[in-house]
Coordinates of N, CA, C and O in Angstrom, one line a residue:
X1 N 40.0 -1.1 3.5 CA 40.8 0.1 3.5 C 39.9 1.3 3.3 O 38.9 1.2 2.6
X2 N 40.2 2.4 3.7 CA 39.3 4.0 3.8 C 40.5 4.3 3.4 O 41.6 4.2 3.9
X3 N 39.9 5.1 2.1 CA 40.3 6.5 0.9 C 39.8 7.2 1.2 O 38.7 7.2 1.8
X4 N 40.9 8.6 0.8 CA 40.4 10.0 0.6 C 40.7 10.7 -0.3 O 41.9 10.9 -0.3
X5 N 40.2 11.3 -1.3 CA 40.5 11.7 -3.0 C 40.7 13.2 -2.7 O 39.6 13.5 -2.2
X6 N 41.1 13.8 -2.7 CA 41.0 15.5 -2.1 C 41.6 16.4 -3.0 O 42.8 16.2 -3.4
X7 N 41.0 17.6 -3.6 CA 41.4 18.4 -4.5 C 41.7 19.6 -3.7 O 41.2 19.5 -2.6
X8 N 42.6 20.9 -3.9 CA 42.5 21.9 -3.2 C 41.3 22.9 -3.0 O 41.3 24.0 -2.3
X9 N 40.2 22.3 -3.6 CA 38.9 22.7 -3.8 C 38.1 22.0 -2.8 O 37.4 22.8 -2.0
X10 N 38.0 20.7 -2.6 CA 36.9 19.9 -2.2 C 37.2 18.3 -2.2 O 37.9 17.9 -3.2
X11 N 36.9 17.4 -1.3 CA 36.7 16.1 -1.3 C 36.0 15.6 -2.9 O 34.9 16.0 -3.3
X12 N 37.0 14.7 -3.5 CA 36.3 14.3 -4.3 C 35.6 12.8 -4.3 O 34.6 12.3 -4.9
X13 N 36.6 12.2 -3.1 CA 35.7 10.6 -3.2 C 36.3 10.1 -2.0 O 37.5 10.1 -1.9
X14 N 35.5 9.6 -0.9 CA 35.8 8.7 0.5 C 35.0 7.7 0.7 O 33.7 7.8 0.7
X15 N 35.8 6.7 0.9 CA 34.8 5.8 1.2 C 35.8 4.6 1.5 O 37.0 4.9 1.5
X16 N 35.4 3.2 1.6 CA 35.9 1.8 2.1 C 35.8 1.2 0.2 O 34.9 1.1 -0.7
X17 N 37.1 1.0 0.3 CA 37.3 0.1 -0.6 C 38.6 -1.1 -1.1 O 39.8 -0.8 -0.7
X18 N 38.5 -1.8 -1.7 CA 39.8 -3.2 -1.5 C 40.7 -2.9 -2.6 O 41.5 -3.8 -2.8
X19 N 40.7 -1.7 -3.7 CA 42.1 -1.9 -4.4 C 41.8 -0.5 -4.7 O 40.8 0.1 -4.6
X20 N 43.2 -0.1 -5.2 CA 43.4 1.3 -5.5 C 44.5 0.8 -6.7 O 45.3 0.0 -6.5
X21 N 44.4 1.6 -7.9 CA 46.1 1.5 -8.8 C 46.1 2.9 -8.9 O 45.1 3.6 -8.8
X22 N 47.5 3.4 -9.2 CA 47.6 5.0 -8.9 C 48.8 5.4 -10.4 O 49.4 4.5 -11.0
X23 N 48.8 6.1 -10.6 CA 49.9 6.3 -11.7 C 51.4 7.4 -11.3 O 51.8 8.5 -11.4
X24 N 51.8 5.9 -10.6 CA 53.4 6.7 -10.2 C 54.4 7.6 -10.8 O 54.9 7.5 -11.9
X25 N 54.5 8.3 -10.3 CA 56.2 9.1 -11.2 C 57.1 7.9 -11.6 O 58.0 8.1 -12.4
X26 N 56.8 6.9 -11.2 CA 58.0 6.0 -11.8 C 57.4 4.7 -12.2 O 57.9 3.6 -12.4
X27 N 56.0 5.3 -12.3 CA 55.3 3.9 -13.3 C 54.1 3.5 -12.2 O 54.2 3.7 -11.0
X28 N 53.1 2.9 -12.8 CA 51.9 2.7 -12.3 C 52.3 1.6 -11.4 O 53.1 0.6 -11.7
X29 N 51.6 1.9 -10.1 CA 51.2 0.6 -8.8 C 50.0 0.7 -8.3 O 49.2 1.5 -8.6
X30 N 49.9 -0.2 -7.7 CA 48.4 -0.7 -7.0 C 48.4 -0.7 -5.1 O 49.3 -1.0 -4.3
X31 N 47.6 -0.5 -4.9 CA 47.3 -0.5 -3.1 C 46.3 -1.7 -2.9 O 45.2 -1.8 -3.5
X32 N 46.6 -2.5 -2.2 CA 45.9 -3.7 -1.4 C 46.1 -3.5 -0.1 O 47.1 -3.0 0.5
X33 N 44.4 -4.2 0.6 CA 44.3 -4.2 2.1 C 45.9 -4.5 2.6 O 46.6 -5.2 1.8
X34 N 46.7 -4.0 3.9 CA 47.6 -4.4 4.3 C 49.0 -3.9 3.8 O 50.0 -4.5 4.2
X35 N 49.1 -3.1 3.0 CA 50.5 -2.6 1.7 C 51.2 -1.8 3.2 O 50.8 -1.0 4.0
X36 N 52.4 -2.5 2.8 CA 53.0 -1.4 3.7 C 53.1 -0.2 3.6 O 52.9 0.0 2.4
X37 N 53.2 0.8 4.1 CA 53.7 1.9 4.5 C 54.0 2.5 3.2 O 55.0 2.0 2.8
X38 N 53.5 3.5 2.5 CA 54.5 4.0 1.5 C 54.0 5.9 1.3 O 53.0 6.3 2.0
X39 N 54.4 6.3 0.9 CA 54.2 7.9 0.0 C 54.7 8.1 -0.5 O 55.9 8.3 -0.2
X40 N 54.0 8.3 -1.8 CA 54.7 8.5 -4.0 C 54.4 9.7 -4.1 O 53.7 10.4 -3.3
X41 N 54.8 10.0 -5.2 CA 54.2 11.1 -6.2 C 53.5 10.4 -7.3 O 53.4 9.2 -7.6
X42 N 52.7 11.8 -7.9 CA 51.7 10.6 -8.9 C 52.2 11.7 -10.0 O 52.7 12.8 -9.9
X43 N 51.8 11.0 -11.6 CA 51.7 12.0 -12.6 C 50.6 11.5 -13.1 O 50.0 10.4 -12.9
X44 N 50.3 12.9 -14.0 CA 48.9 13.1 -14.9 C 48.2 11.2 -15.7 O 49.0 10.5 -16.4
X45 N 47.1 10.8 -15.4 CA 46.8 9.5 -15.8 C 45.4 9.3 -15.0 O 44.6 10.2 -14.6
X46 N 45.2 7.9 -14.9 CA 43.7 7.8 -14.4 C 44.2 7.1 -13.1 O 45.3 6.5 -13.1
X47 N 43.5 7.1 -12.3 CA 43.4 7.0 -10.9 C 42.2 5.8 -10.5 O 41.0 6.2 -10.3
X48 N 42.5 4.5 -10.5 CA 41.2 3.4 -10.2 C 40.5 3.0 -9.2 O 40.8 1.9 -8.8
X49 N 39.8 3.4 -8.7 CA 39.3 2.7 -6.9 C 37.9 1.4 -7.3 O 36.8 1.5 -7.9
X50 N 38.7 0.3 -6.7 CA 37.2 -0.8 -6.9 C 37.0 -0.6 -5.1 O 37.7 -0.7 -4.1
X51 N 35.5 -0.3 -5.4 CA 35.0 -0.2 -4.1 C 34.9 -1.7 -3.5 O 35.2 -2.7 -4.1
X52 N 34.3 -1.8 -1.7 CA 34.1 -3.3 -1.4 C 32.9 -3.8 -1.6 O 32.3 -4.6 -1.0
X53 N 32.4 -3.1 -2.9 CA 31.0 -3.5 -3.5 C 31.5 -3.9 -4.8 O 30.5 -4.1 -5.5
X54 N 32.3 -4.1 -5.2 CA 33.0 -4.2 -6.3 C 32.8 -3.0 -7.5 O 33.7 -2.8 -8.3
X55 N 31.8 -2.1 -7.6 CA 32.0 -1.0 -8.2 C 33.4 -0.4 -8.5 O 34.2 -0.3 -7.6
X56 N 33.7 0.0 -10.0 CA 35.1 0.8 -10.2 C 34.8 2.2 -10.5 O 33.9 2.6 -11.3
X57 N 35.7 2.9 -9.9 CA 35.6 4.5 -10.6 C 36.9 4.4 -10.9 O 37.7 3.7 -10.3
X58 N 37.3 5.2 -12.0 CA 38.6 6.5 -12.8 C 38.1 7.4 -12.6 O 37.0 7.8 -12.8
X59 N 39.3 7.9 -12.1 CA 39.5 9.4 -11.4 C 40.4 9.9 -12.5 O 41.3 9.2 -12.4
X60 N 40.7 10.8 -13.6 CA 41.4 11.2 -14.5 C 42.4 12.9 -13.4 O 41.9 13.9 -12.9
X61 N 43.5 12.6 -13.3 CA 44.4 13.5 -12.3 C 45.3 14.0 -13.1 O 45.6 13.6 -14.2
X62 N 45.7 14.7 -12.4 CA 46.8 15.8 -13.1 C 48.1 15.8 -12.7 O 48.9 16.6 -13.2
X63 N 48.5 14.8 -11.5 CA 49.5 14.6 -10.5 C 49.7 14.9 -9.3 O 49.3 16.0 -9.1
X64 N 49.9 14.5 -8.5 CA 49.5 14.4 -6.8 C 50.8 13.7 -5.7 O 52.0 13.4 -6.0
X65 N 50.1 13.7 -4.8 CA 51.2 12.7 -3.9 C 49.8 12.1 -3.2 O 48.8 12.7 -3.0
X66 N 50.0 10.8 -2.9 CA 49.5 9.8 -2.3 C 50.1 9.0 -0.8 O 51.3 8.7 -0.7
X67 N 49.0 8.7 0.4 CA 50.1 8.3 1.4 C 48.9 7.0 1.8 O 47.7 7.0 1.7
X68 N 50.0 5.9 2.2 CA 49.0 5.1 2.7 C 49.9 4.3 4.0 O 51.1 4.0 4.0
X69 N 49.1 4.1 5.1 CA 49.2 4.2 6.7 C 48.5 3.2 7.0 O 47.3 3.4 6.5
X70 N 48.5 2.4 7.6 CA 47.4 1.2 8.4 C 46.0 0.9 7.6 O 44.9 0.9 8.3
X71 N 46.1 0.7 6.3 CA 45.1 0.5 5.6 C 43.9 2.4 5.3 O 42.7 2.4 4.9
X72 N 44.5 3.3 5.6 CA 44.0 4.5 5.4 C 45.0 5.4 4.4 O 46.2 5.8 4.6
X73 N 44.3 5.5 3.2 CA 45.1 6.2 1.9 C 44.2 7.1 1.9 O 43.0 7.1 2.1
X74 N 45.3 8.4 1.5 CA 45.0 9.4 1.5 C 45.6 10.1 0.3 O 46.8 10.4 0.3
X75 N 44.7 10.4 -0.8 CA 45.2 11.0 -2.4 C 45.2 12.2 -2.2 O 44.3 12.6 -1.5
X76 N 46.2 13.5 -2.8 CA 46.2 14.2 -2.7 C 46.5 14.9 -4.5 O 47.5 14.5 -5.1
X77 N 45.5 15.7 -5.1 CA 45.6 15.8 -6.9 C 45.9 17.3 -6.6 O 45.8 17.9 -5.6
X78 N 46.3 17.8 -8.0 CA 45.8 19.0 -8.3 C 44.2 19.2 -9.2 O 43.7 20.3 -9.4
X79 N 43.6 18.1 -9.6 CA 42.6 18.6 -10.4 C 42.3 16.9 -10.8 O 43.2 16.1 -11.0
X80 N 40.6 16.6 -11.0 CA 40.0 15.6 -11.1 C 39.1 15.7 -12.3 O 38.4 14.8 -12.6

């Protein structure tokens, strides 16, 4: 899957990676290769990406909306 972390400032993180957990308006979920179709809102929490190197980053967010499309998620924050 290809992410895109994007602030109204600047890209904060793109790249290929196999899991995403996001912190929902209505409670934390996770993105795996293949998730259907969805776009949430997010609130203030940490934001996880395990890269396909297995590396993890937290992204600490302030709330956003999130879209994910044929294996291409795309994060939208106000602040990282």
């Amino acid at each position: 899957m290809f992410i895109e972390i994007i602030t109204p400032d600047k890209k904060v993180f793109e790249g290929e990676v196999k899991l995403v957990q996001l912190p929902g308006s209505k409670g934390g979920f996770e993105i795996l290769k293949n998730h259907a179709p969805i776009i949430s809102t997010l609130e203030k929490g940490t934001l996880k990406v395990v890269e396909e190197n297995g590396k993890e980053q937290l992204f600490e967010v302030d709330g956003g909306v999130v879209e994910n499309k044929a294996n291409k998620i795309i994060v939208l924050v106000e602040s990282v």
